[in-house]
Amino acid sequence: MCTVSAILLCSVLSRTFFEREKMMPSIQPNDGAFGIWVLIFLTGIAHAVNSLFQHDDTPLVANWLYTYAFATVGLWAPLFKKHKKFSFSVLFIASVLAVCSVVTDSLNHKAHYSLVRAFFHECGPDLLAGWLCVATLLNAILMGVDMLDTPLSLFAVGISFGIAAILLQRPLLPSAVVWACFMQRTQSDVNLATQVVGVCSTVIALYLRNM
């Protein structure tokens, strides 16, 4: 986990992770938005350490899916400039792996962790899954899928993650989507609505978790 996380972090810091295009899509995170990768990297290490030293009922398959998602993103970075169609496929696979990791983990144990343990156990996978879905959407727009080039696309992602957060009782799941909306170069009412949905779903998930 630490090795593949380091590969990902190096890819981000080398500036090959994201290439600014001549086109200006409606979904345009500012430079500071990509600082979330540092948090994703650190929470990935925290998750690995927690899984190593804590004896809980986390399914092994969930940890492997999380690890493979990290490794797949590491492969995506150098492919983006020269093989965009293939890089999109790789990024999409990474998103599916990350989301499956979250779902598999949630369906195989009850939400009995304290808030502190939940942070170490869930924050990494939740952030990675959310941000990869946002990145996949942006990658599709940069490839020329014009029908997705609207803030409503990000709103749909936010709604999906908000519903999933409530159903799975994962309060942190919408965090990356909320961050992506907050850090847009151009704000809109749709972005604000997406942030409100994310915050509300987090509050509801916390309430359900503590019932």
Tab-separated table of N, CA and C in Angstrom, residues 76-147:
chain	number	residue	atom	x	y	z
A	76	TRP	N	-2.210	5.461	-14.565
A	76	TRP	CA	-2.923	6.437	-15.392
A	76	TRP	C	-2.103	7.689	-15.662
A	77	ALA	N	-1.381	8.158	-14.652
A	77	ALA	CA	-0.691	9.441	-14.768
A	77	ALA	C	0.220	9.548	-15.992
A	78	PRO	N	1.151	8.615	-16.220
A	78	PRO	CA	2.036	8.757	-17.388
A	78	PRO	C	1.347	8.505	-18.726
A	79	LEU	N	0.140	7.945	-18.710
A	79	LEU	CA	-0.566	7.652	-19.954
A	79	LEU	C	-1.389	8.826	-20.458
A	80	PHE	N	-1.655	9.802	-19.586
A	80	PHE	CA	-2.637	10.834	-19.894
A	80	PHE	C	-2.259	11.671	-21.118
A	81	LYS	N	-0.980	12.023	-21.259
A	81	LYS	CA	-0.580	12.917	-22.338
A	81	LYS	C	-0.642	12.256	-23.709
A	82	LYS	N	-0.225	10.997	-23.799
A	82	LYS	CA	-0.064	10.370	-25.108
A	82	LYS	C	-1.177	9.390	-25.483
A	83	HIS	N	-1.833	8.813	-24.506
A	83	HIS	CA	-2.847	7.800	-24.792
A	83	HIS	C	-4.117	8.125	-23.998
A	84	LYS	N	-4.817	9.166	-24.402
A	84	LYS	CA	-5.918	9.666	-23.587
A	84	LYS	C	-7.081	8.691	-23.501
A	85	LYS	N	-7.399	8.018	-24.599
A	85	LYS	CA	-8.506	7.078	-24.557
A	85	LYS	C	-8.186	5.907	-23.630
A	86	PHE	N	-6.980	5.401	-23.736
A	86	PHE	CA	-6.579	4.299	-22.867
A	86	PHE	C	-6.477	4.768	-21.417
A	87	SER	N	-5.993	5.992	-21.226
A	87	SER	CA	-5.871	6.522	-19.864
A	87	SER	C	-7.239	6.681	-19.214
A	88	PHE	N	-8.246	7.054	-20.030
A	88	PHE	CA	-9.601	7.163	-19.492
A	88	PHE	C	-10.089	5.798	-19.007
A	89	SER	N	-9.826	4.759	-19.775
A	89	SER	CA	-10.240	3.405	-19.383
A	89	SER	C	-9.576	2.997	-18.075
A	90	VAL	N	-8.293	3.325	-17.950
A	90	VAL	CA	-7.560	2.995	-16.728
A	90	VAL	C	-8.139	3.752	-15.541
A	91	LEU	N	-8.433	5.034	-15.737
A	91	LEU	CA	-8.999	5.845	-14.650
A	91	LEU	C	-10.384	5.356	-14.268
A	92	PHE	N	-11.174	4.979	-15.257
A	92	PHE	CA	-12.511	4.453	-14.982
A	92	PHE	C	-12.423	3.167	-14.159
A	93	ILE	N	-11.483	2.297	-14.517
A	93	ILE	CA	-11.294	1.049	-13.761
A	93	ILE	C	-10.888	1.365	-12.328
A	94	ALA	N	-9.994	2.338	-12.155
A	94	ALA	CA	-9.569	2.729	-10.805
A	94	ALA	C	-10.755	3.228	-9.990
A	95	SER	N	-11.649	3.997	-10.615
A	95	SER	CA	-12.835	4.499	-9.923
A	95	SER	C	-13.741	3.357	-9.491
A	96	VAL	N	-13.951	2.393	-10.384
A	96	VAL	CA	-14.799	1.247	-10.061
A	96	VAL	C	-14.192	0.445	-8.911
A	97	LEU	N	-12.882	0.251	-8.947
A	97	LEU	CA	-12.217	-0.493	-7.874
A	97	LEU	C	-12.373	0.215	-6.527
A	98	ALA	N	-12.203	1.542	-6.539
A	98	ALA	CA	-12.308	2.306	-5.293
A	98	ALA	C	-13.729	2.264	-4.734
A	99	VAL	N	-14.719	2.436	-5.618
A	99	VAL	CA	-16.117	2.390	-5.170
A	99	VAL	C	-16.471	0.997	-4.658
A	100	CYS	N	-16.025	-0.042	-5.353
A	100	CYS	CA	-16.291	-1.424	-4.909
A	100	CYS	C	-15.642	-1.702	-3.566
A	101	SER	N	-14.471	-1.103	-3.330
A	101	SER	CA	-13.808	-1.272	-2.035
A	101	SER	C	-14.669	-0.710	-0.907
A	102	VAL	N	-15.219	0.496	-1.128
A	102	VAL	CA	-16.070	1.128	-0.118
A	102	VAL	C	-17.332	0.304	0.131
A	103	VAL	N	-17.987	-0.116	-0.945
A	103	VAL	CA	-19.233	-0.873	-0.818
A	103	VAL	C	-18.992	-2.216	-0.156
A	104	THR	N	-17.942	-2.916	-0.586
A	104	THR	CA	-17.625	-4.231	-0.016
A	104	THR	C	-17.344	-4.135	1.472
A	105	ASP	N	-16.584	-3.113	1.853
A	105	ASP	CA	-16.270	-2.924	3.267
A	105	ASP	C	-17.532	-2.624	4.065
A	106	SER	N	-18.398	-1.747	3.524
A	106	SER	CA	-19.593	-1.335	4.259
A	106	SER	C	-20.598	-2.469	4.423
A	107	LEU	N	-20.720	-3.313	3.411
A	107	LEU	CA	-21.709	-4.388	3.456
A	107	LEU	C	-21.257	-5.579	4.295
A	108	ASN	N	-19.985	-5.586	4.676
A	108	ASN	CA	-19.462	-6.740	5.410
A	108	ASN	C	-19.122	-6.450	6.865
A	109	HIS	N	-19.420	-5.250	7.310
A	109	HIS	CA	-19.295	-4.998	8.749
A	109	HIS	C	-20.272	-3.915	9.143
A	110	LYS	N	-20.670	-3.935	10.401
A	110	LYS	CA	-21.605	-2.935	10.900
A	110	LYS	C	-20.839	-1.686	11.268
A	111	ALA	N	-21.499	-0.561	11.193
A	111	ALA	CA	-20.848	0.721	11.491
A	111	ALA	C	-20.710	0.893	12.997
A	112	HIS	N	-19.806	0.101	13.584
A	112	HIS	CA	-19.669	0.136	15.043
A	112	HIS	C	-18.415	0.884	15.477
A	113	TYR	N	-17.656	1.415	14.546
A	113	TYR	CA	-16.428	2.106	14.910
A	113	TYR	C	-16.725	3.435	15.592
A	114	SER	N	-15.819	3.818	16.484
A	114	SER	CA	-15.885	5.163	17.028
A	114	SER	C	-15.531	6.146	15.909
A	115	LEU	N	-15.795	7.418	16.137
A	115	LEU	CA	-15.506	8.413	15.112
A	115	LEU	C	-14.016	8.464	14.785
A	116	VAL	N	-13.170	8.274	15.804
A	116	VAL	CA	-11.724	8.303	15.573
A	116	VAL	C	-11.304	7.124	14.710
A	117	ARG	N	-11.769	5.931	15.059
A	117	ARG	CA	-11.429	4.748	14.269
A	117	ARG	C	-12.046	4.804	12.883
A	118	ALA	N	-13.233	5.379	12.801
A	118	ALA	CA	-13.887	5.510	11.495
A	118	ALA	C	-13.054	6.400	10.583
A	119	PHE	N	-12.471	7.450	11.152
A	119	PHE	CA	-11.639	8.338	10.345
A	119	PHE	C	-10.462	7.582	9.751
A	120	PHE	N	-9.748	6.831	10.582
A	120	PHE	CA	-8.577	6.096	10.091
A	120	PHE	C	-8.970	4.966	9.152
A	121	HIS	N	-10.116	4.366	9.399
A	121	HIS	CA	-10.517	3.208	8.609
A	121	HIS	C	-11.202	3.599	7.297
A	122	GLU	N	-12.006	4.657	7.314
A	122	GLU	CA	-12.858	4.958	6.172
A	122	GLU	C	-12.431	6.171	5.357
A	123	CYS	N	-11.700	7.085	5.944
A	123	CYS	CA	-11.417	8.347	5.265
A	123	CYS	C	-10.658	8.126	3.956
A	124	GLY	N	-9.619	7.295	3.982
A	124	GLY	CA	-8.822	7.052	2.782
A	124	GLY	C	-9.632	6.505	1.622
A	125	PRO	N	-10.310	5.370	1.802
A	125	PRO	CA	-11.124	4.825	0.713
A	125	PRO	C	-12.228	5.763	0.245
A	126	ASP	N	-12.873	6.478	1.186
A	126	ASP	CA	-13.967	7.372	0.809
A	126	ASP	C	-13.469	8.548	-0.034
A	127	LEU	N	-12.348	9.129	0.385
A	127	LEU	CA	-11.790	10.242	-0.378
A	127	LEU	C	-11.336	9.796	-1.761
A	128	LEU	N	-10.674	8.639	-1.817
A	128	LEU	CA	-10.175	8.149	-3.103
A	128	LEU	C	-11.326	7.863	-4.067
A	129	ALA	N	-12.360	7.208	-3.583
A	129	ALA	CA	-13.498	6.873	-4.444
A	129	ALA	C	-14.165	8.137	-4.983
A	130	GLY	N	-14.408	9.108	-4.116
A	130	GLY	CA	-15.064	10.336	-4.549
A	130	GLY	C	-14.234	11.123	-5.541
A	131	TRP	N	-12.952	11.273	-5.249
A	131	TRP	CA	-12.117	12.090	-6.127
A	131	TRP	C	-11.865	11.412	-7.474
A	132	LEU	N	-11.751	10.095	-7.480
A	132	LEU	CA	-11.553	9.395	-8.742
A	132	LEU	C	-12.780	9.509	-9.645
A	133	CYS	N	-13.958	9.516	-9.050
A	133	CYS	CA	-15.172	9.692	-9.858
A	133	CYS	C	-15.223	11.093	-10.456
A	134	VAL	N	-14.817	12.091	-9.681
A	134	VAL	CA	-14.741	13.456	-10.215
A	134	VAL	C	-13.698	13.523	-11.325
A	135	ALA	N	-12.544	12.895	-11.107
A	135	ALA	CA	-11.473	12.905	-12.112
A	135	ALA	C	-11.896	12.184	-13.385
A	136	THR	N	-12.652	11.093	-13.236
A	136	THR	CA	-13.141	10.363	-14.409
A	136	THR	C	-14.097	11.228	-15.217
A	137	LEU	N	-14.963	11.944	-14.526
A	137	LEU	CA	-15.891	12.855	-15.209
A	137	LEU	C	-15.131	13.931	-15.969
A	138	LEU	N	-14.147	14.538	-15.327
A	138	LEU	CA	-13.361	15.591	-15.973
A	138	LEU	C	-12.581	15.034	-17.157
A	139	ASN	N	-12.024	13.840	-17.007
A	139	ASN	CA	-11.272	13.210	-18.097
A	139	ASN	C	-12.178	12.967	-19.303
A	140	ALA	N	-13.407	12.532	-19.051
A	140	ALA	CA	-14.356	12.307	-20.145
A	140	ALA	C	-14.671	13.614	-20.874
A	141	ILE	N	-14.819	14.701	-20.120
A	141	ILE	CA	-15.095	16.001	-20.731
A	141	ILE	C	-13.912	16.451	-21.586
A	142	LEU	N	-12.694	16.267	-21.073
A	142	LEU	CA	-11.497	16.658	-21.822
A	142	LEU	C	-11.311	15.820	-23.080
A	143	MET	N	-11.896	14.628	-23.100
A	143	MET	CA	-11.839	13.788	-24.288
A	143	MET	C	-12.872	14.199	-25.335
A	144	GLY	N	-13.761	15.121	-24.963
A	144	GLY	CA	-14.716	15.621	-25.937
A	144	GLY	C	-16.140	15.151	-25.768
A	145	VAL	N	-16.473	14.585	-24.611
A	145	VAL	CA	-17.862	14.175	-24.365
A	145	VAL	C	-18.634	15.412	-23.914
A	146	ASP	N	-19.120	16.175	-24.888
A	146	ASP	CA	-19.707	17.488	-24.613
A	146	ASP	C	-20.961	17.428	-23.749
A	147	MET	N	-21.712	16.338	-23.832
A	147	MET	CA	-22.956	16.247	-23.072
A	147	MET	C	-22.709	16.252	-21.557
